[in-house]
Structure formats: structure tokens, C-alpha cells
Short mmCIF file of C-alpha atoms in Angstrom, two decimals:
data_model
loop_
_atom_site.label_atom_id
_atom_site.label_comp_id
_atom_site.label_asym_id
_atom_site.label_seq_id
_atom_site.Cartn_x
_atom_site.Cartn_y
_atom_site.Cartn_z
CA UNK A 21 69.99 29.88 8.27
CA UNK A 22 72.37 31.72 5.96
CA UNK A 23 73.36 31.10 2.36
CA UNK A 24 76.36 28.98 3.33
CA UNK A 25 74.60 26.40 5.50
CA UNK A 26 73.19 23.12 4.36
CA UNK A 27 69.58 23.23 3.20
CA UNK A 28 66.83 20.78 4.15
CA UNK A 29 67.42 19.03 0.85
CA UNK A 30 71.11 18.50 1.62
CA UNK A 31 72.80 21.15 -0.50
CA UNK A 32 73.82 24.76 -0.24
CA UNK A 33 71.86 27.36 -2.20
CA UNK A 34 73.51 27.83 -5.60
CA UNK A 35 71.27 30.41 -7.23
CA UNK A 36 69.77 33.75 -6.19
CA UNK A 37 66.34 32.12 -6.41
CA UNK A 38 67.41 29.38 -3.99
CA UNK A 39 68.70 32.06 -1.62
CA UNK A 40 65.21 33.54 -1.55
CA UNK A 41 63.82 30.12 -0.76
CA UNK A 42 66.07 29.85 2.28
CA UNK A 43 65.15 33.32 3.47
CA UNK A 44 61.51 32.27 3.25
CA UNK A 45 62.37 29.11 5.17
CA UNK A 46 63.85 31.20 7.98
CA UNK A 47 60.72 33.35 8.07
CA UNK A 48 58.47 30.29 7.98
CA UNK A 49 60.23 28.76 10.99
CA UNK A 50 59.55 31.81 13.21
CA UNK A 51 55.89 32.35 12.32
CA UNK A 52 53.31 32.22 15.09
CA UNK A 53 52.16 28.60 15.59
CA UNK A 54 48.46 29.57 15.65
CA UNK A 55 48.62 30.84 12.05
CA UNK A 56 47.28 28.63 9.28
CA UNK A 57 49.74 27.56 6.52
CA UNK A 58 48.10 30.11 4.19
CA UNK A 59 48.52 32.89 6.74
CA UNK A 60 52.12 31.86 7.32
CA UNK A 61 52.91 32.10 3.60
CA UNK A 62 51.28 35.52 3.37
CA UNK A 63 53.29 36.74 6.35
CA UNK A 64 56.56 35.38 4.93
CA UNK A 65 56.07 37.08 1.56
CA UNK A 66 54.99 40.33 3.24
CA UNK A 67 58.31 40.39 5.12
CA UNK A 68 60.44 39.99 1.99
CA UNK A 69 61.21 43.18 -0.03
CA UNK A 70 61.10 43.27 -3.82
CA UNK A 71 64.69 44.54 -3.78
CA UNK A 72 65.82 40.99 -3.00
CA UNK A 73 64.30 39.51 -6.17
CA UNK A 74 67.01 38.38 -8.64
CA UNK A 75 67.86 40.86 -11.36
CA UNK A 76 66.48 40.20 -14.82
CA UNK A 77 68.99 39.96 -17.71
CA UNK A 78 70.01 43.50 -18.78
CA UNK A 79 68.54 42.86 -22.23
CA UNK A 80 65.07 42.65 -20.64
CA UNK A 81 65.32 45.86 -18.61
CA UNK A 82 64.74 48.33 -21.41
CA UNK A 83 62.28 51.01 -22.42
CA UNK A 84 61.10 52.30 -25.78
CA UNK A 85 61.02 56.06 -26.56
CA UNK A 86 57.58 57.44 -27.28
CA UNK A 87 58.74 58.85 -30.63
CA UNK A 88 59.84 55.44 -31.93
CA UNK A 89 57.87 54.10 -34.89
CA UNK A 90 55.79 50.97 -34.55
CA UNK A 91 58.30 49.25 -36.84
CA UNK A 92 61.18 50.29 -34.57
CA UNK A 93 59.29 49.14 -31.48
CA UNK A 94 58.67 45.71 -33.03
CA UNK A 95 62.34 45.43 -34.00
CA UNK A 96 63.44 46.33 -30.45
CA UNK A 97 61.07 43.87 -28.78
CA UNK A 98 62.12 41.13 -31.19
CA UNK A 99 65.84 41.81 -30.76
CA UNK A 100 65.59 41.59 -26.97
CA UNK A 101 63.22 38.58 -27.11
CA UNK A 102 60.60 40.23 -24.91
CA UNK A 103 56.86 40.63 -25.36
CA UNK A 104 56.46 44.15 -23.98
CA UNK A 105 58.36 47.18 -22.67
CA UNK A 106 57.58 50.47 -20.87
CA UNK A 107 57.28 53.55 -23.06
CA UNK A 108 59.43 56.51 -22.01
CA UNK A 109 57.94 59.93 -22.66
CA UNK A 110 60.63 61.82 -24.58
CA UNK A 111 58.81 65.09 -23.91
CA UNK A 112 58.95 64.74 -20.13
CA UNK A 113 61.29 67.22 -18.36
CA UNK A 114 64.53 65.81 -16.96
CA UNK A 115 63.37 66.30 -13.38
CA UNK A 116 60.02 64.57 -13.97
CA UNK A 117 58.98 61.87 -11.53
CA UNK A 118 59.01 58.29 -12.79
CA UNK A 119 55.22 58.26 -13.05
CA UNK A 120 55.45 61.14 -15.57
CA UNK A 121 58.42 59.64 -17.41
CA UNK A 122 56.48 56.57 -18.54
CA UNK A 123 53.17 56.65 -20.38
CA UNK A 124 52.28 52.98 -20.69
CA UNK A 125 53.42 49.58 -21.86
CA UNK A 126 53.78 48.75 -25.55
CA UNK A 127 53.43 45.09 -26.46
CA UNK A 128 53.43 42.86 -29.53
CA UNK A 129 49.75 41.93 -29.21
CA UNK A 130 48.76 45.58 -28.73
CA UNK A 131 50.59 46.71 -31.85
CA UNK A 132 49.25 43.86 -33.98
CA UNK A 133 45.64 44.28 -32.90
CA UNK A 134 45.81 48.08 -33.21
CA UNK A 135 47.07 47.74 -36.79
CA UNK A 136 44.29 45.30 -37.62
CA UNK A 137 41.74 47.61 -36.06
CA UNK A 138 42.92 50.52 -38.25
CA UNK A 139 42.78 48.30 -41.35
CA UNK A 140 39.24 47.20 -40.55
CA UNK A 141 38.11 50.78 -39.93
CA UNK A 142 39.54 51.78 -43.30
CA UNK A 143 37.67 48.91 -44.96
CA UNK A 144 34.47 49.40 -42.92
CA UNK A 145 34.55 45.67 -42.23
CA UNK A 146 35.30 44.24 -38.78
CA UNK A 147 36.23 40.86 -40.32
CA UNK A 148 38.26 42.15 -43.28
CA UNK A 149 41.70 41.30 -41.94
CA UNK A 150 40.73 37.80 -40.82
CA UNK A 151 39.87 36.82 -44.39
CA UNK A 152 43.01 38.29 -46.01
CA UNK A 153 45.46 36.08 -47.87
CA UNK A 154 48.91 34.99 -46.74
CA UNK A 155 50.61 38.13 -48.11
CA UNK A 156 48.51 40.47 -45.94
CA UNK A 157 51.05 41.00 -43.18
CA UNK A 158 53.97 41.31 -45.57
CA UNK A 159 52.10 44.16 -47.28
CA UNK A 160 51.09 45.70 -43.95
CA UNK A 161 54.60 45.70 -42.43
CA UNK A 162 56.13 47.26 -45.54
CA UNK A 163 53.58 50.10 -45.59
CA UNK A 164 54.46 53.71 -44.81
CA UNK A 165 51.64 53.71 -42.25
CA UNK A 166 53.45 51.01 -40.23
CA UNK A 167 56.84 52.70 -40.58
CA UNK A 168 55.64 56.23 -39.79
CA UNK A 169 53.10 55.72 -37.00
CA UNK A 170 54.81 56.45 -33.68
CA UNK A 171 54.34 54.59 -30.45
CA UNK A 172 52.98 57.76 -28.83
CA UNK A 173 50.29 57.94 -31.52
CA UNK A 174 48.54 54.94 -30.02
CA UNK A 175 48.92 56.11 -26.42
CA UNK A 176 45.53 56.34 -24.76
CA UNK A 177 44.18 53.58 -26.97
CA UNK A 178 42.12 51.01 -25.10
CA UNK A 179 44.67 48.46 -26.26
CA UNK A 180 47.38 49.86 -24.04
CA UNK A 181 48.45 48.32 -20.77
CA UNK A 182 48.95 50.64 -17.78
CA UNK A 183 52.40 51.46 -16.45
CA UNK A 184 52.13 49.96 -13.01
CA UNK A 185 55.49 49.76 -11.24
CA UNK A 186 56.88 48.47 -7.97
CA UNK A 187 59.34 50.18 -5.68
CA UNK A 188 62.20 48.31 -4.05
CA UNK A 189 60.52 48.65 -0.67
CA UNK A 190 57.33 46.92 -1.82
CA UNK A 191 56.85 43.36 -0.63
CA UNK A 192 56.83 40.03 -2.40
CA UNK A 193 53.18 39.75 -1.36
CA UNK A 194 52.32 42.90 -3.31
CA UNK A 195 54.25 41.61 -6.31
CA UNK A 196 52.60 38.18 -6.24
CA UNK A 197 49.10 39.61 -5.95
CA UNK A 198 49.66 41.94 -8.89
CA UNK A 199 50.92 39.06 -11.05
CA UNK A 200 47.99 36.82 -10.16
CA UNK A 201 44.76 38.42 -8.96
CA UNK A 202 45.42 41.71 -10.77
CA UNK A 203 46.51 39.99 -13.99
CA UNK A 204 49.75 41.84 -14.67
CA UNK A 205 52.11 39.96 -16.98
CA UNK A 206 55.26 41.68 -15.76
CA UNK A 207 56.16 44.40 -13.28
CA UNK A 208 58.91 47.02 -13.64
CA UNK A 209 60.77 47.88 -10.45
CA UNK A 210 61.59 51.59 -10.25
CA UNK A 211 64.51 53.23 -8.46
CA UNK A 212 62.87 56.35 -7.00
CA UNK A 213 66.18 58.13 -6.51
CA UNK A 214 67.27 57.68 -10.12
CA UNK A 215 63.74 57.70 -11.50
CA UNK A 216 64.53 54.76 -13.75
CA UNK A 217 63.61 51.10 -14.15
CA UNK A 218 66.19 48.82 -12.58
CA UNK A 219 64.47 45.44 -12.76
CA UNK A 220 61.54 43.65 -14.38
CA UNK A 221 59.74 40.79 -12.61
CA UNK A 222 57.74 38.37 -14.73
CA UNK A 223 55.39 35.50 -13.95
CA UNK A 224 57.97 33.14 -15.49
CA UNK A 225 60.70 34.46 -13.18
CA UNK A 226 58.48 33.83 -10.15
CA UNK A 227 57.75 30.27 -11.26
CA UNK A 228 61.49 29.69 -11.78
CA UNK A 229 62.09 30.95 -8.25
CA UNK A 230 59.48 28.49 -6.96
CA UNK A 231 61.12 25.65 -8.89
CA UNK A 232 64.38 26.41 -7.11
CA UNK A 233 62.62 26.08 -3.74
CA UNK A 234 61.52 22.47 -4.18
CA UNK A 235 62.39 20.44 -1.08
CA UNK A 236 62.16 23.28 1.41
CA UNK A 237 59.62 22.83 4.21
CA UNK A 238 57.50 25.90 3.41
CA UNK A 239 57.34 24.87 -0.25
CA UNK A 240 56.50 21.22 0.37
CA UNK A 241 53.68 22.22 2.74
CA UNK A 242 52.03 23.81 -0.29
CA UNK A 243 53.58 22.25 -3.39
CA UNK A 244 52.92 18.64 -2.39
CA UNK A 245 49.17 19.13 -2.77
CA UNK A 246 47.46 17.60 -5.81
CA UNK A 247 45.69 19.84 -8.31
CA UNK A 248 42.21 18.60 -7.41
CA UNK A 249 42.92 19.30 -3.72
CA UNK A 250 43.54 22.94 -4.61
CA UNK A 251 40.45 23.26 -6.79
CA UNK A 252 42.46 23.23 -10.02
CA UNK A 253 41.78 23.56 -12.85
CA UNK A 254 39.45 26.44 -12.03
CA UNK A 255 37.51 26.53 -15.29
CA UNK A 256 35.13 23.70 -16.19
CA UNK A 257 35.75 21.86 -19.51
CA UNK A 258 32.56 23.18 -21.11
CA UNK A 259 33.63 26.78 -20.47
CA UNK A 260 37.17 26.40 -21.78
CA UNK A 261 37.94 28.59 -24.79
CA UNK A 262 39.42 26.70 -27.73
CA UNK A 263 40.06 26.90 -31.49
CA UNK A 264 40.26 24.40 -34.34
CA UNK A 265 43.07 24.15 -36.90
CA UNK A 266 41.00 25.53 -39.76
CA UNK A 267 39.88 28.76 -38.07
CA UNK A 268 41.60 32.02 -39.11
CA UNK A 269 44.54 32.67 -36.82
CA UNK A 270 43.53 36.33 -36.46
CA UNK A 271 40.23 35.23 -34.92
CA UNK A 272 42.21 33.19 -32.39
CA UNK A 273 44.35 36.18 -31.40
CA UNK A 274 41.31 38.45 -31.21
CA UNK A 275 39.54 35.93 -28.99
CA UNK A 276 42.53 35.85 -26.63
CA UNK A 277 42.53 39.63 -26.41
CA UNK A 278 38.78 39.91 -25.94
CA UNK A 279 38.62 37.23 -23.23
CA UNK A 280 41.85 38.15 -21.47
CA UNK A 281 43.65 34.82 -21.88
CA UNK A 282 47.26 34.18 -22.85
CA UNK A 283 46.70 31.14 -25.02
CA UNK A 284 44.21 28.67 -26.47
CA UNK A 285 44.22 24.92 -26.99
CA UNK A 286 43.98 23.82 -30.61
CA UNK A 287 41.48 20.96 -30.65
CA UNK A 288 40.40 18.19 -33.00
CA UNK A 289 37.09 18.24 -34.87
CA UNK A 290 35.15 16.85 -31.91
CA UNK A 291 36.56 19.59 -29.68
CA UNK A 292 37.39 17.05 -26.97
CA UNK A 293 41.12 16.45 -27.50
CA UNK A 294 43.87 19.09 -27.58
CA UNK A 295 46.32 18.64 -30.45
CA UNK A 296 48.30 21.85 -30.01
CA UNK A 297 48.54 25.26 -28.38
CA UNK A 298 48.61 28.82 -29.68
CA UNK A 299 49.82 31.62 -27.44
CA UNK A 300 49.31 35.37 -27.51
CA UNK A 301 53.11 35.61 -27.58
CA UNK A 302 53.06 33.93 -31.00
CA UNK A 303 51.43 37.01 -32.53
CA UNK A 304 54.93 38.50 -32.79
CA UNK A 305 55.62 36.24 -35.80
CA UNK A 306 52.91 38.02 -37.79
CA UNK A 307 55.01 41.19 -37.53
CA UNK A 308 58.61 39.90 -37.41
CA UNK A 309 58.36 37.23 -40.13
CA UNK A 310 55.41 38.27 -42.34
CA UNK A 311 56.96 36.73 -45.45
CA UNK A 312 56.59 33.13 -44.24
CA UNK A 313 52.84 32.99 -44.95
CA UNK A 314 52.81 34.25 -48.53
CA UNK A 315 52.37 30.78 -50.07
CA UNK A 316 49.12 30.22 -48.18
CA UNK A 317 45.76 31.32 -49.53
CA UNK A 318 44.69 32.13 -45.98
CA UNK A 319 46.41 32.16 -42.59
CA UNK A 320 44.55 29.50 -40.63
CA UNK A 321 45.71 28.34 -37.21
CA UNK A 322 47.23 25.24 -38.83
CA UNK A 323 49.02 27.23 -41.55
CA UNK A 324 50.30 29.73 -39.01
CA UNK A 325 51.74 27.09 -36.66
CA UNK A 326 53.26 25.13 -39.56
CA UNK A 327 54.92 28.24 -41.02
CA UNK A 328 56.27 29.46 -37.68
CA UNK A 329 57.70 26.05 -36.76
CA UNK A 330 59.45 25.85 -40.13
CA UNK A 331 60.81 29.38 -39.63
CA UNK A 332 62.13 28.54 -36.15
CA UNK A 333 63.80 25.35 -37.37
CA UNK A 334 65.45 27.14 -40.31
CA UNK A 335 66.77 29.86 -37.99
CA UNK A 336 67.81 27.36 -35.30
CA UNK A 337 65.77 29.20 -32.67
CA UNK A 338 64.74 27.35 -29.53
CA UNK A 339 61.04 27.64 -28.79
CA UNK A 340 58.29 25.73 -26.95
CA UNK A 341 56.45 25.75 -30.31
CA UNK A 342 58.89 23.10 -31.55
CA UNK A 343 57.99 20.69 -28.77
CA UNK A 344 54.83 18.63 -28.40
CA UNK A 345 51.81 19.60 -26.35
CA UNK A 346 52.52 19.44 -22.61
CA UNK A 347 49.71 17.96 -20.50
CA UNK A 348 49.07 16.82 -16.94
CA UNK A 349 46.46 15.01 -14.85
CA UNK A 350 44.34 16.31 -11.96
CA UNK A 351 46.19 14.08 -9.50
CA UNK A 352 49.59 15.61 -10.36
CA UNK A 353 51.03 17.80 -7.60
CA UNK A 354 51.60 21.53 -7.86
CA UNK A 355 55.31 20.79 -7.53
CA UNK A 356 55.12 18.57 -10.62
CA UNK A 357 53.43 21.36 -12.58
CA UNK A 358 55.89 24.05 -11.47
CA UNK A 359 58.91 21.95 -12.42
CA UNK A 360 57.39 21.10 -15.81
CA UNK A 361 56.44 24.70 -16.64
CA UNK A 362 59.88 25.92 -15.61
CA UNK A 363 61.72 23.21 -17.54
CA UNK A 364 59.66 23.65 -20.71
CA UNK A 365 59.66 27.49 -20.44
CA UNK A 366 55.92 27.60 -21.07
CA UNK A 367 53.09 29.60 -19.50
CA UNK A 368 50.30 27.02 -19.45
CA UNK A 369 49.76 23.30 -19.22
CA UNK A 370 46.59 21.50 -20.26
CA UNK A 371 44.81 19.07 -17.94
CA UNK A 372 43.53 15.87 -19.54
CA UNK A 373 41.71 12.79 -18.25
CA UNK A 374 42.68 9.14 -18.69
CA UNK A 375 41.29 9.18 -22.25
CA UNK A 376 43.32 12.34 -23.03
CA UNK A 377 40.14 14.41 -23.23
CA UNK A 378 40.69 18.08 -22.41
CA UNK A 379 39.61 18.96 -18.87
CA UNK A 380 41.11 22.40 -18.27
CA UNK A 381 44.24 24.51 -18.15
CA UNK A 382 46.72 25.54 -15.45
CA UNK A 383 48.48 28.88 -15.94
CA UNK A 384 51.31 30.60 -14.11
CA UNK A 385 48.70 32.97 -12.71
CA UNK A 386 46.70 30.06 -11.28
CA UNK A 387 49.78 28.76 -9.46
CA UNK A 388 50.66 32.12 -7.93
CA UNK A 389 47.03 32.66 -6.89
CA UNK A 390 47.19 29.46 -4.80
CA UNK A 391 50.31 30.68 -3.02
CA UNK A 392 48.98 33.90 -1.44
CA UNK A 393 45.70 35.69 -0.74
CA UNK A 394 44.84 39.39 -0.53
CA UNK A 395 44.10 40.66 3.00
CA UNK A 396 41.08 42.96 3.28
CA UNK A 397 41.97 46.54 2.29
CA UNK A 398 45.54 45.54 1.51
CA UNK A 399 46.20 47.87 -1.44
CA UNK A 400 44.49 51.03 -0.16
CA UNK A 401 45.06 53.75 -2.79
CA UNK A 402 47.87 51.83 -4.54
CA UNK A 403 45.93 51.79 -7.82
CA UNK A 404 44.83 55.41 -7.77
CA UNK A 405 44.89 56.72 -11.34
CA UNK A 406 45.65 53.29 -12.80
CA UNK A 407 42.77 50.90 -12.07
CA UNK A 408 40.28 49.90 -13.36
CA UNK A 409 42.77 48.32 -15.71
CA UNK A 410 42.10 48.64 -19.43
CA UNK A 411 41.16 45.43 -21.20
CA UNK A 412 44.53 45.50 -22.96
CA UNK A 413 46.31 44.57 -19.75
CA UNK A 414 44.35 41.36 -19.42
CA UNK A 415 46.31 39.03 -21.65
#
């Protein structure tokens, strides 16, 4: 079946993501009949090279020079509306291999938490920053320390993510496993000949691809299953991490970093009902708009979310933070969840019962993990020199 023929849902592919879906459909149709559906999916994704994944917008395929200041790095990430970027070693020789050209990944959460850590060391108080007033970040981001510290100065810190890249010849299976089981948030794709990054694949881009495949046979075989049939949500309600509105927002971000989660539900006083969400991505607003908190005596979760929403509305910026909490039920299908996550441009959806009590969370990583599995010994020495991953990569 080529890109110009009618699809099983009665229309021709119109996007690069839909083209991938049809290529997978072709591969699905020729799989050995004795294979289980799970084995068929693994085989299909193993046969598809990363080079066929749609290109990310050029604004997202960037790097940051190692001699850039933390302030410059924050400005670059904010300007391009991305959470992280590879760091290019400006001292590497021109003929260096790509693995020597890049020394890690710099990210908003890493910068923010590193700055807080330095402040707390200077004050000999591990909770000093959390109790600071609303002007704390405005003072911090105007300091010479923030403006003069270079990205390379925090290289090697435990808060750095590894530079783990794909090559065009790697398979979709490799890519999917790295984004799910191995907890990578995004993966640069490196052109070995040029020694440069030519694409970036994110969890969100993969979920968008899946949303474009709705209706195809291979997708429906998997996506039509209900959450409870797939063992989702994975985490039990009593083990779910959460925060209340009155807790310091810095404690919330530190908890996310320490536990390796990308967001937390904001719950009512009883802790049973979710009334909001705070994401690790939101930490960027502590650095890019520090002035919006100065009227608050302290930056609680509630004050933080209120200030950021007001800032976004005043600047006419679209953001999931301006929409209500998105929830689902355990008898919703995976297809329902994928379409909702893709439409809302969010990374997690909270599972509630009939009384709206919080039951769990479904993340992009959970979805991908139910799509493929890792064959025994699959990666070999792929991670040599990179894994075990530092805790900073587990956001």
C-alpha cells in the first residue's frame, strides 16, 4: 500500500505521520501468522528506520554552545519554546566525532535546581530557597552569578542529562524503548557524515504520530483496549505523588526531580480529588518571568499557578495551563487517551473514579511502554559510557 492509495479508514494519508502509519500497516499485513500481536508490533517497529520519522520544526533542532551563560541558555530555550537542548563543546576540534562534540543536555529544570542548590550551599540551609519571598527569583536572575556562570561550568553535575543520540539507521523500536523504558524525554538524531544533529524526536511527537494512525488495523488491535485491560494506571492511588495548593512550589519541583516524574496533581485538603496539575516544564517561568511573583509573600503552588496563568493571558500565549484539568476513567480506551493528549498538547492525564476521586495517572511514557517490549539482550553495548543514567535524566 503506497501513500496514494485509500487507507482502511477511507482517506489518503495527508501527513508524514499518517504515512508512517500506512508503512506500519504494510509491515503488519506480512508478519508471520504465528506471532502474537505484541510480537508483530515489535517486528514492525524494528523494520522501520528512524530516518523516516517526520522532521521536527527547525526551531527545535538547535544546540547551545558550552561557553554560553546560564542566562543566555535560558533565553535560547525560552525563545525556541523547548525544554532542553544538547550542549556543543566549543573546545572540540573540527574533526571531532559527534560523541566528542556534545557534552550533555542542558534543561530548564536542571538550571533552576542547580541555581537553588548553589544558593542553599551558600546559606548552609537545604530549605532556604523554598522559604524565600516572591522577589527571590527576580533577585537571583539579575545577579552576576546567574549572568556569568557558563553552561560548561555545570557540566559533570549530577543534574545533567546524558547526551544519548540515535543514528538514522537505528530502528523505531530502539527509539520507542529509549523514550519509555529508558526514560528519555527526547532523542537527537545525528548525521554521522556531517557530525551534526539533524532531527529531534520527542515523546509528544510519537504520540502525535500515533494519533494520526487511528483507524488502521495494527493500531486498532492495540488502541481499542481499555486502560484496565492493559494494567493502567500502573501506580496505585496510595502511592501517587501529589501536592497541595499551599505547599511551596520549590518543594513541588524538587519532589519531581527527586522522584523522576514530570508532573504532580494538585489536590484538595483531603488529598482525594485533583484540582489542578503542575508540570516540571512549568519551572521555566521561575527563570523567564521572575517578576510576576514579587507581590506574593511566598511562592506557594497556588500563587505560582495563579501568577503564571495571569502572565500567559496578558501575553496571549497558548498553554495547557490555561485549560482545566484533563481526566479520564479506567474504562476509556488507549485510543481515547492518545487523541486527548495529542489534542490538548499535554504529557499526562489523571484517572478518576465515578466520584472524581484520584485513582492514578497516565503518561506518554506509559502509552509507549504498552506499544513495544524489549527483547532479551536487545541493546548490547549501546549504552556503553552513558548508562547508568544520572538522576537528572529521569524527569
